[in-house]
Each structure stands twice: as C-alpha cells, then as structure tokens.
Short mmCIF file of the N, C-alpha and C atoms (twelve columns), coordinates in Angstrom:
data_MODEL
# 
_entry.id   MODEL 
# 
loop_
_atom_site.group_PDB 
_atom_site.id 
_atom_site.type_symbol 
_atom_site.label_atom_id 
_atom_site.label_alt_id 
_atom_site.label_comp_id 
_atom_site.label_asym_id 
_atom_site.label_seq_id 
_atom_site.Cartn_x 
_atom_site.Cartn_y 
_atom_site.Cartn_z 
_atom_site.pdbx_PDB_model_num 
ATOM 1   N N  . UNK A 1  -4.485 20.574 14.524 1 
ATOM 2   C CA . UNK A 1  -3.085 20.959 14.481 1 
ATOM 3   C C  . UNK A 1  -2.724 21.297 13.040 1 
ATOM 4   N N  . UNK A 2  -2.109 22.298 13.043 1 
ATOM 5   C CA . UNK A 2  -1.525 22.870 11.688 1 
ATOM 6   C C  . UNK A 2  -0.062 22.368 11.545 1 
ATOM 7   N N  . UNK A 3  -0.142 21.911 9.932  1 
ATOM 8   C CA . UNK A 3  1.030  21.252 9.671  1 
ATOM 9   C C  . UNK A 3  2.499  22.312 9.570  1 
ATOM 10  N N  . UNK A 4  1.813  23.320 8.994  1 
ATOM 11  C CA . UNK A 4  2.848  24.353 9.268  1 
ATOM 12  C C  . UNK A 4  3.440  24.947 10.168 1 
ATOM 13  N N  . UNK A 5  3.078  24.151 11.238 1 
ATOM 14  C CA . UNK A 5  3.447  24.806 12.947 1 
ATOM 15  C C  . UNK A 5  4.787  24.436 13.199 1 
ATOM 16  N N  . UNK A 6  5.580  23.204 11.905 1 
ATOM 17  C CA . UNK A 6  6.663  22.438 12.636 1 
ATOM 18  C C  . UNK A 6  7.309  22.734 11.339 1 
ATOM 19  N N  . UNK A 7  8.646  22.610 11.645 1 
ATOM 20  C CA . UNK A 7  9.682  23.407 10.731 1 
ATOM 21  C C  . UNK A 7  10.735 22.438 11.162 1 
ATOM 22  N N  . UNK A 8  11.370 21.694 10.116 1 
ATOM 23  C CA . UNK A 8  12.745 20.759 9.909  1 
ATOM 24  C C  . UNK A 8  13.832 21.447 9.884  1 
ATOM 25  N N  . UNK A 9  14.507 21.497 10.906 1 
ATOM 26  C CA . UNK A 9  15.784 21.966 11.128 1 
ATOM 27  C C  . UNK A 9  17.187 20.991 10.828 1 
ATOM 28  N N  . UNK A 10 16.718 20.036 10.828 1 
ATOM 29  C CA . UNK A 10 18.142 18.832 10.098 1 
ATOM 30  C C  . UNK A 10 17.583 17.194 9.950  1 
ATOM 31  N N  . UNK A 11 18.182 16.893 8.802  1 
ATOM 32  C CA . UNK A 11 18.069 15.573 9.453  1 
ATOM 33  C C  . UNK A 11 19.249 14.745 9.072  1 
ATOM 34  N N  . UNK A 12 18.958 13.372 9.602  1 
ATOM 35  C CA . UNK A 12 20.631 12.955 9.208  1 
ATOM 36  C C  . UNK A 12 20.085 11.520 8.885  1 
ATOM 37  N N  . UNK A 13 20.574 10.580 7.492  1 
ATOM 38  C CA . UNK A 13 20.679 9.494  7.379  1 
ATOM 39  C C  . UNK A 13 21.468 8.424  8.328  1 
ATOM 40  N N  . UNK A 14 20.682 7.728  9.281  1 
ATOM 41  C CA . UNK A 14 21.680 7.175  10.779 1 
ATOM 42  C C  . UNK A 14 22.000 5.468  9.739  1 
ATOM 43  N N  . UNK A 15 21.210 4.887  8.867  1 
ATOM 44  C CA . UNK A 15 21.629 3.732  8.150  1 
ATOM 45  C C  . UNK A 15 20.634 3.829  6.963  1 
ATOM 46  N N  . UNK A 16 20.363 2.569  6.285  1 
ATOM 47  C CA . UNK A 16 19.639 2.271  4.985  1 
ATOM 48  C C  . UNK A 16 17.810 2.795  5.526  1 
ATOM 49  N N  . UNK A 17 17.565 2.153  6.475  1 
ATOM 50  C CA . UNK A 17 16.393 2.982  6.993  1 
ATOM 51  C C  . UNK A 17 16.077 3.053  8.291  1 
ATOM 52  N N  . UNK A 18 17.403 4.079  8.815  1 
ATOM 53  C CA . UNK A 18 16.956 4.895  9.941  1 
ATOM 54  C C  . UNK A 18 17.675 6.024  9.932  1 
ATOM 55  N N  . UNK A 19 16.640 7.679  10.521 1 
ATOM 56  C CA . UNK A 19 16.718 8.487  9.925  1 
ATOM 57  C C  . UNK A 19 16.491 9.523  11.318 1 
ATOM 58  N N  . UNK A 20 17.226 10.506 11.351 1 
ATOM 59  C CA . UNK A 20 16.792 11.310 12.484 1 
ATOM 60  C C  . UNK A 20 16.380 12.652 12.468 1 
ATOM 61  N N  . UNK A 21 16.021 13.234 12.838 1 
ATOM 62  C CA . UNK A 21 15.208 14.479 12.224 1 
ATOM 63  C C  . UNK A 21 14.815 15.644 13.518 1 
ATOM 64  N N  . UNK A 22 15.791 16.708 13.250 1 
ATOM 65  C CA . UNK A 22 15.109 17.589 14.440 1 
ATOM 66  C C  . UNK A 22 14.136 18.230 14.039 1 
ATOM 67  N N  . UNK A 23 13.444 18.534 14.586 1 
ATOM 68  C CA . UNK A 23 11.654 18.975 14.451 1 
ATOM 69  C C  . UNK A 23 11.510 20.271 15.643 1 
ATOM 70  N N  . UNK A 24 11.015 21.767 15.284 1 
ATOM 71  C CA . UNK A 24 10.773 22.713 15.888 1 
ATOM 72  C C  . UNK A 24 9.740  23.379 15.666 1 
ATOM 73  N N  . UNK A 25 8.780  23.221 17.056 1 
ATOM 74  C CA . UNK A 25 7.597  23.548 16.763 1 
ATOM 75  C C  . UNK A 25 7.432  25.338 16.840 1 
ATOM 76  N N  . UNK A 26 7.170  25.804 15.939 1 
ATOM 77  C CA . UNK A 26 7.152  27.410 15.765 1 
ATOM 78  C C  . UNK A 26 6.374  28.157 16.552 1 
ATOM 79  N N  . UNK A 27 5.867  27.597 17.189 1 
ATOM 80  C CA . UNK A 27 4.786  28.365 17.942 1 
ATOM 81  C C  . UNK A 27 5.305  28.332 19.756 1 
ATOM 82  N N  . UNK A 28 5.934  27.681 20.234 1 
ATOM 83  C CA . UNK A 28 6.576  27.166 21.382 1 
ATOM 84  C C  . UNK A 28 8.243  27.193 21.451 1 
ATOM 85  N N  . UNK A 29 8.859  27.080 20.147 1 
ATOM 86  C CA . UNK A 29 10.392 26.821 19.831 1 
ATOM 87  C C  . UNK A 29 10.683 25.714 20.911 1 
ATOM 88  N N  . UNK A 30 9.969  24.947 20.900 1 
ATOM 89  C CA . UNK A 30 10.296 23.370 21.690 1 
ATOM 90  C C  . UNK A 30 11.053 22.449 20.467 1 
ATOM 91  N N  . UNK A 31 12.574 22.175 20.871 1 
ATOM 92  C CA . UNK A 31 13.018 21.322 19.780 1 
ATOM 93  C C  . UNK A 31 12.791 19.431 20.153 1 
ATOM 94  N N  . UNK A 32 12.566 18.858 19.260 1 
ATOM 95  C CA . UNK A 32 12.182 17.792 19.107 1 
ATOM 96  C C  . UNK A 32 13.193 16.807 18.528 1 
ATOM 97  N N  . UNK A 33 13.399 15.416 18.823 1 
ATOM 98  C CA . UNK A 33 14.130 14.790 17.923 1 
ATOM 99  C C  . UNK A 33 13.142 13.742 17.699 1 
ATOM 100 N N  . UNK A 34 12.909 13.239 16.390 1 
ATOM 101 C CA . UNK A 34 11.964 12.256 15.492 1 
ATOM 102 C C  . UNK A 34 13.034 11.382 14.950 1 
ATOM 103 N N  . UNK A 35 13.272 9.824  15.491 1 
ATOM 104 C CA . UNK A 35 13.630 8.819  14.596 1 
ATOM 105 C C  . UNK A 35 12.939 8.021  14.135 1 
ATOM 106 N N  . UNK A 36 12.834 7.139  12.815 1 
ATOM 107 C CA . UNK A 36 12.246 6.505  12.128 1 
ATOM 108 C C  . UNK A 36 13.130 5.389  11.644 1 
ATOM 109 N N  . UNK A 37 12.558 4.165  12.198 1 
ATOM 110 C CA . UNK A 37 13.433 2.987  11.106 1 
ATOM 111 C C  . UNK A 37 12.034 2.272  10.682 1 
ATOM 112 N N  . UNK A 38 12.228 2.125  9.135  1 
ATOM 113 C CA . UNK A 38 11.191 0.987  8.959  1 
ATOM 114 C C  . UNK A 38 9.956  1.775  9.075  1 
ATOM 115 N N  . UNK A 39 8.543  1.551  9.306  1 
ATOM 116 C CA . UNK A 39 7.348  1.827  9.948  1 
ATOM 117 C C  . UNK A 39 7.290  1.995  10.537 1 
ATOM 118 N N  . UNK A 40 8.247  2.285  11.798 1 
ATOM 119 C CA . UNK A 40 8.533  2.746  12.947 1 
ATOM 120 C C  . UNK A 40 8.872  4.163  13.522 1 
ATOM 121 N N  . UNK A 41 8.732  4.449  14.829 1 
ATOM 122 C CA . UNK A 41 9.386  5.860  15.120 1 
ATOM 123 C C  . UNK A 41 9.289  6.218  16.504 1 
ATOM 124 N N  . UNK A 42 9.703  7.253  16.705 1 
ATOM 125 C CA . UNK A 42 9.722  7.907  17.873 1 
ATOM 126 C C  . UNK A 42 10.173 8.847  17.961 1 
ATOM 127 N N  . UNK A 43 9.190  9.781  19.174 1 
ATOM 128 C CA . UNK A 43 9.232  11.310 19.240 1 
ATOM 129 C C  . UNK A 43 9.478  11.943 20.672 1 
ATOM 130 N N  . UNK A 44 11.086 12.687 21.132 1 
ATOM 131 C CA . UNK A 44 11.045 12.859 21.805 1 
ATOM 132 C C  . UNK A 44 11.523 14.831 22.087 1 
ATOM 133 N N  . UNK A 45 11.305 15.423 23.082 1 
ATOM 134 C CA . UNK A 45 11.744 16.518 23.219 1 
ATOM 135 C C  . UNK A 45 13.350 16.688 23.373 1 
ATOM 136 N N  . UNK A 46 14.118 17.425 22.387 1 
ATOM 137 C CA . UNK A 46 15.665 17.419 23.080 1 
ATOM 138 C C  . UNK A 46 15.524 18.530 24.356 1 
ATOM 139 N N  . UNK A 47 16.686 17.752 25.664 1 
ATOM 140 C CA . UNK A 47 16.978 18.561 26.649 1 
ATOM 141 C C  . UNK A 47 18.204 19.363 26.801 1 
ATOM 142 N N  . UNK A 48 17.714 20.007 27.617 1 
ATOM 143 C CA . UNK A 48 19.544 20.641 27.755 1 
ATOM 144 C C  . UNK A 48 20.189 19.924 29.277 1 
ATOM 145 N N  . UNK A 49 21.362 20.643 29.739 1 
ATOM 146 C CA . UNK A 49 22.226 19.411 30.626 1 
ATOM 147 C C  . UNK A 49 21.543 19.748 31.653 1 
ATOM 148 N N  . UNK A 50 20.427 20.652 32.062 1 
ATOM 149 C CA . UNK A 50 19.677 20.918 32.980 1 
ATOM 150 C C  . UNK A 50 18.275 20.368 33.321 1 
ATOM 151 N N  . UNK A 51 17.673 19.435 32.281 1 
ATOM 152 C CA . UNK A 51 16.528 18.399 31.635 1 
ATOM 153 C C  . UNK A 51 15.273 19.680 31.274 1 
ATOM 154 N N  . UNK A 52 16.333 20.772 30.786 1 
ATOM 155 C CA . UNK A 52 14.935 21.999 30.268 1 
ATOM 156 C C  . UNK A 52 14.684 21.479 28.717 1 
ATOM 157 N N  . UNK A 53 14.027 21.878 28.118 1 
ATOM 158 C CA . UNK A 53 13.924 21.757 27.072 1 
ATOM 159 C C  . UNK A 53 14.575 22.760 25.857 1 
ATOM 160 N N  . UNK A 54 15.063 22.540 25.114 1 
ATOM 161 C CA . UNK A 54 15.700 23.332 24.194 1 
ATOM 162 C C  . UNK A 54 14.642 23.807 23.271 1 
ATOM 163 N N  . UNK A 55 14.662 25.678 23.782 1 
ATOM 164 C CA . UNK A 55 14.355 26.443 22.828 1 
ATOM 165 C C  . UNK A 55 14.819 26.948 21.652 1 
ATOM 166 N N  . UNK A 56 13.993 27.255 20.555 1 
ATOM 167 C CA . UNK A 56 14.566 28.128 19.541 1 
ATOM 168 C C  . UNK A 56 13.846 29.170 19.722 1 
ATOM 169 N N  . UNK A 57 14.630 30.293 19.549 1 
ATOM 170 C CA . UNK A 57 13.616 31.381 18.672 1 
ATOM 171 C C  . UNK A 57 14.353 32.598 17.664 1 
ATOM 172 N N  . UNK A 58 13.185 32.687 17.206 1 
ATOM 173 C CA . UNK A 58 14.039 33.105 15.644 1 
ATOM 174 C C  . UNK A 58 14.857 32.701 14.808 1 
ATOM 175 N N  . UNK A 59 14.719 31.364 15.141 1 
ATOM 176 C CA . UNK A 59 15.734 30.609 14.384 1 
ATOM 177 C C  . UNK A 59 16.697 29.655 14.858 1 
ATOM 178 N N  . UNK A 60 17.305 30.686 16.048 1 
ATOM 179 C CA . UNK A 60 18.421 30.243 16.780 1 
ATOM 180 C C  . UNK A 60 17.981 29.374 17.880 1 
ATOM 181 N N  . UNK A 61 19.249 28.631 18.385 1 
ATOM 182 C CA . UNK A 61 18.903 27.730 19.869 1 
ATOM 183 C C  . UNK A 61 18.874 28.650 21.119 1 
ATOM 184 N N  . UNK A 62 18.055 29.481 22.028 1 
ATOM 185 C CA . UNK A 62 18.440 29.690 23.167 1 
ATOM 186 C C  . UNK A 62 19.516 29.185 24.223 1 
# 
C-alpha cells in the first residue's frame, strides 16, 4: 500500500488527546473517519443517510 494513496481532508482536536481525522482514499474517494486517543484508534468508513459510503471525487463530496 502506498502512503500517498490517502489524503487528509480535516481534522479536529476532540480533547487533550483525542483527535479526529477524515481520511480519503484517492484511488476509490471512499471517505474515512480515523479517531485516536492515547495509543489508541479507530477506523471507520463515513456513510451517507442511505448506509452508502461517502464519495469524493476531485476533491469534492459526491
């Protein structure tokens, strides 16, 4: 896997250390949300109100 495949679209300080981070993989425009507290984390796909997955492409959200 190429590290350059994933592209940071935001992230947001949620406290002292926990942190949220949308993640879009460039090759698929599958958006992702990544939280982290501590040594910890988790990685999930964001959905839309339909349980599709939210595309990007070109930048934008489909």
């Amino acid at each position: 896997m190429r590290i350059d495949r994933f592209d940071i679209q935001g992230k947001e300080n949620l406290s002292i250390m926990t942190d949220a981070i949308i993640v879009v993989d460039k090759e698929t425009g599958v958006n992702y949300l990544f939280v982290c507290r501590g040594y910890g984390g988790g990685l999930t796909p964001l959905l839309d109100a339909d349980g599709k997955p939210i595309i990007t492409k070109d930048g934008y959200r489909k």
